[in-house]
Amino acid sequence: MRVIFMGFQTWGTVALDALLRSRHTVSLVITHPQSEHEYETIWNDSVKELASAHDIPVLECNYANSKNIGRAITEVRPDIIVMSDWRTWLSPSIYAIPNCGAINIHDALLPKYGGFAP
């Protein structure tokens, strides 16, 4: 499967690393820009650095609902979007691009431990 990965920080790098070791092809990575927010300096492994080390194109944005991001996703023709530690709402128009939809990996039991810093 052609995968677009959207993720951030340590949990994002854990998920991306697992995808890179799978039989699937990660064609594009979308991540948030680094931040100095207190929480984001604790578990701050870089999704961007991991993707770059594997020669995967990387886009950085705070919100992935722009026309530019939508075009980039459409150009990849992904089968699925996999997200982990993506912190903003994703519009249904973005979810509709991949053939198989999108899946979010959460690092805590939902819904009890949902939200920022579960």
XYZ file of N, CA, C and O in Angstrom, residues 2-6 28 30 59 61-83 86 88-103:
192
model
N 0.398 2.267 -0.692
C 1.037 3.581 -0.634
C 0.450 4.327 0.559
O -0.761 4.535 0.640
N 1.323 4.724 1.484
C 0.900 5.343 2.742
C 1.379 6.778 2.794
O 2.528 7.070 2.446
N 0.496 7.657 3.247
C 0.912 8.986 3.678
C 0.847 8.949 5.185
O -0.162 8.534 5.779
N 1.926 9.361 5.823
C 1.973 9.378 7.277
C 1.902 10.812 7.759
O 2.612 11.684 7.264
N 1.037 11.041 8.738
C 0.924 12.351 9.383
C 1.187 12.139 10.867
O 0.472 11.388 11.522
N 4.894 9.935 1.497
C 4.921 11.335 1.927
C 4.701 11.374 3.423
O 3.911 10.601 3.962
N 3.792 14.144 6.542
C 3.343 15.481 6.909
C 3.482 15.587 8.424
O 3.022 14.723 9.161
N 6.398 17.456 4.379
C 5.728 18.755 4.428
C 5.493 19.093 5.888
O 5.113 18.223 6.671
N 3.342 21.598 8.480
C 2.215 22.527 8.575
C 1.546 22.356 9.928
O 1.682 21.316 10.567
N 0.854 23.394 10.342
C 0.074 23.293 11.577
C -1.294 22.684 11.321
O -1.829 21.981 12.166
N -1.858 22.969 10.160
C -3.170 22.455 9.773
C -3.055 21.858 8.380
O -2.468 22.465 7.495
N -3.632 20.697 8.171
C -3.470 19.988 6.889
C -4.677 20.149 5.972
O -4.859 19.357 5.068
N -5.476 21.163 6.180
C -6.696 21.315 5.396
C -6.576 22.324 4.260
O -7.571 22.669 3.639
N -5.376 22.767 3.960
C -5.195 23.746 2.886
C -5.250 23.072 1.521
O -5.061 21.855 1.391
N -5.487 23.864 0.496
C -5.503 23.334 -0.868
C -4.146 22.767 -1.256
O -4.066 21.764 -1.953
N -3.071 23.401 -0.789
C -1.719 22.921 -1.128
C -1.465 21.526 -0.563
O -0.911 20.664 -1.241
N -1.862 21.296 0.671
C -1.679 19.968 1.280
C -2.577 18.961 0.576
O -2.158 17.838 0.265
N -3.803 19.343 0.302
C -4.720 18.457 -0.422
C -4.177 18.056 -1.773
O -4.262 16.893 -2.175
N -3.587 19.014 -2.486
C -2.977 18.714 -3.794
C -1.804 17.758 -3.652
O -1.655 16.815 -4.424
N -0.971 18.000 -2.641
C 0.194 17.126 -2.421
C -0.249 15.701 -2.110
O 0.336 14.735 -2.616
N -1.284 15.566 -1.297
C -1.799 14.234 -0.962
C -2.380 13.580 -2.209
O -2.116 12.404 -2.482
N -3.144 14.323 -2.978
C -3.757 13.783 -4.196
C -2.706 13.321 -5.195
O -2.851 12.269 -5.823
N -1.611 14.069 -5.326
C -0.545 13.709 -6.266
C 0.106 12.373 -5.910
O 0.543 11.642 -6.796
N 0.177 12.054 -4.630
C 0.787 10.793 -4.186
C -0.118 9.605 -4.528
O 0.349 8.493 -4.692
N -1.405 9.853 -4.634
C -2.405 8.800 -4.876
C -2.301 7.702 -3.804
O -2.120 6.529 -4.105
N -2.456 8.099 -2.548
C -2.271 7.132 -1.457
C -3.426 6.148 -1.358
O -4.556 6.438 -1.743
N -3.106 4.989 -0.818
C -4.139 4.025 -0.471
C -4.730 4.347 0.896
O -5.907 4.101 1.144
N -3.884 4.897 1.781
C -4.328 5.175 3.147
C -3.489 6.301 3.746
O -2.335 6.496 3.361
N -4.099 7.027 4.670
C -3.373 7.969 5.525
C -3.327 7.344 6.908
O -4.349 6.908 7.436
N -2.136 7.291 7.487
C -1.966 6.820 8.863
C -1.485 8.009 9.680
O -0.543 8.697 9.285
N -2.155 8.240 10.818
C -1.816 9.389 11.657
C -1.494 8.928 13.073
O -2.127 8.004 13.584
N -1.063 13.478 15.630
C -1.424 14.632 14.807
C -2.402 15.450 15.628
O -3.419 14.939 16.074
N -4.257 18.337 15.117
C -5.326 19.205 14.636
C -6.367 18.423 13.853
O -6.097 17.335 13.342
N -7.533 18.983 13.738
C -8.669 18.391 13.043
C -8.343 18.250 11.564
O -7.738 19.127 10.952
N -8.741 17.145 10.977
C -8.549 16.897 9.551
C -9.917 16.889 8.876
O -10.828 16.207 9.337
N -10.049 17.630 7.803
C -11.350 17.772 7.154
C -11.747 16.497 6.403
O -10.880 15.736 5.951
N -13.042 16.271 6.242
C -13.517 15.111 5.485
C -13.000 15.096 4.038
O -12.809 14.025 3.475
N -12.733 16.258 3.466
C -12.208 16.287 2.089
C -10.818 15.671 2.010
O -10.457 15.062 1.003
N -10.026 15.789 3.061
C -8.701 15.161 3.100
C -8.849 13.657 3.331
O -8.212 12.838 2.668
N -9.726 13.276 4.276
C -9.974 11.852 4.537
C -10.445 11.122 3.281
O -10.208 9.929 3.127
N -11.140 11.827 2.409
C -11.734 11.193 1.229
C -10.725 10.921 0.115
O -11.033 10.185 -0.817
N -9.538 11.465 0.194
C -8.566 11.312 -0.897
C -8.041 9.875 -1.022
O -8.064 9.314 -2.109
N -7.578 9.230 0.056
C -7.031 7.874 -0.091
C -8.123 6.847 -0.419
O -9.256 6.967 0.054
N -7.754 5.852 -1.193
C -8.689 4.781 -1.560
C -9.287 4.073 -0.358
O -10.452 3.703 -0.361
N -8.476 3.842 0.674
C -8.919 3.073 1.842
C -9.190 3.948 3.059
O -9.347 3.436 4.171
N -9.198 5.253 2.891
C -9.495 6.147 4.004
C -8.288 6.461 4.859
O -7.160 6.504 4.374
N -8.541 6.676 6.136
C -7.490 7.077 7.066
C -7.693 6.384 8.399
O -8.805 6.007 8.756
N -6.591 6.229 9.119
C -6.644 5.624 10.448
C -5.766 6.453 11.384
O -4.689 6.913 10.994
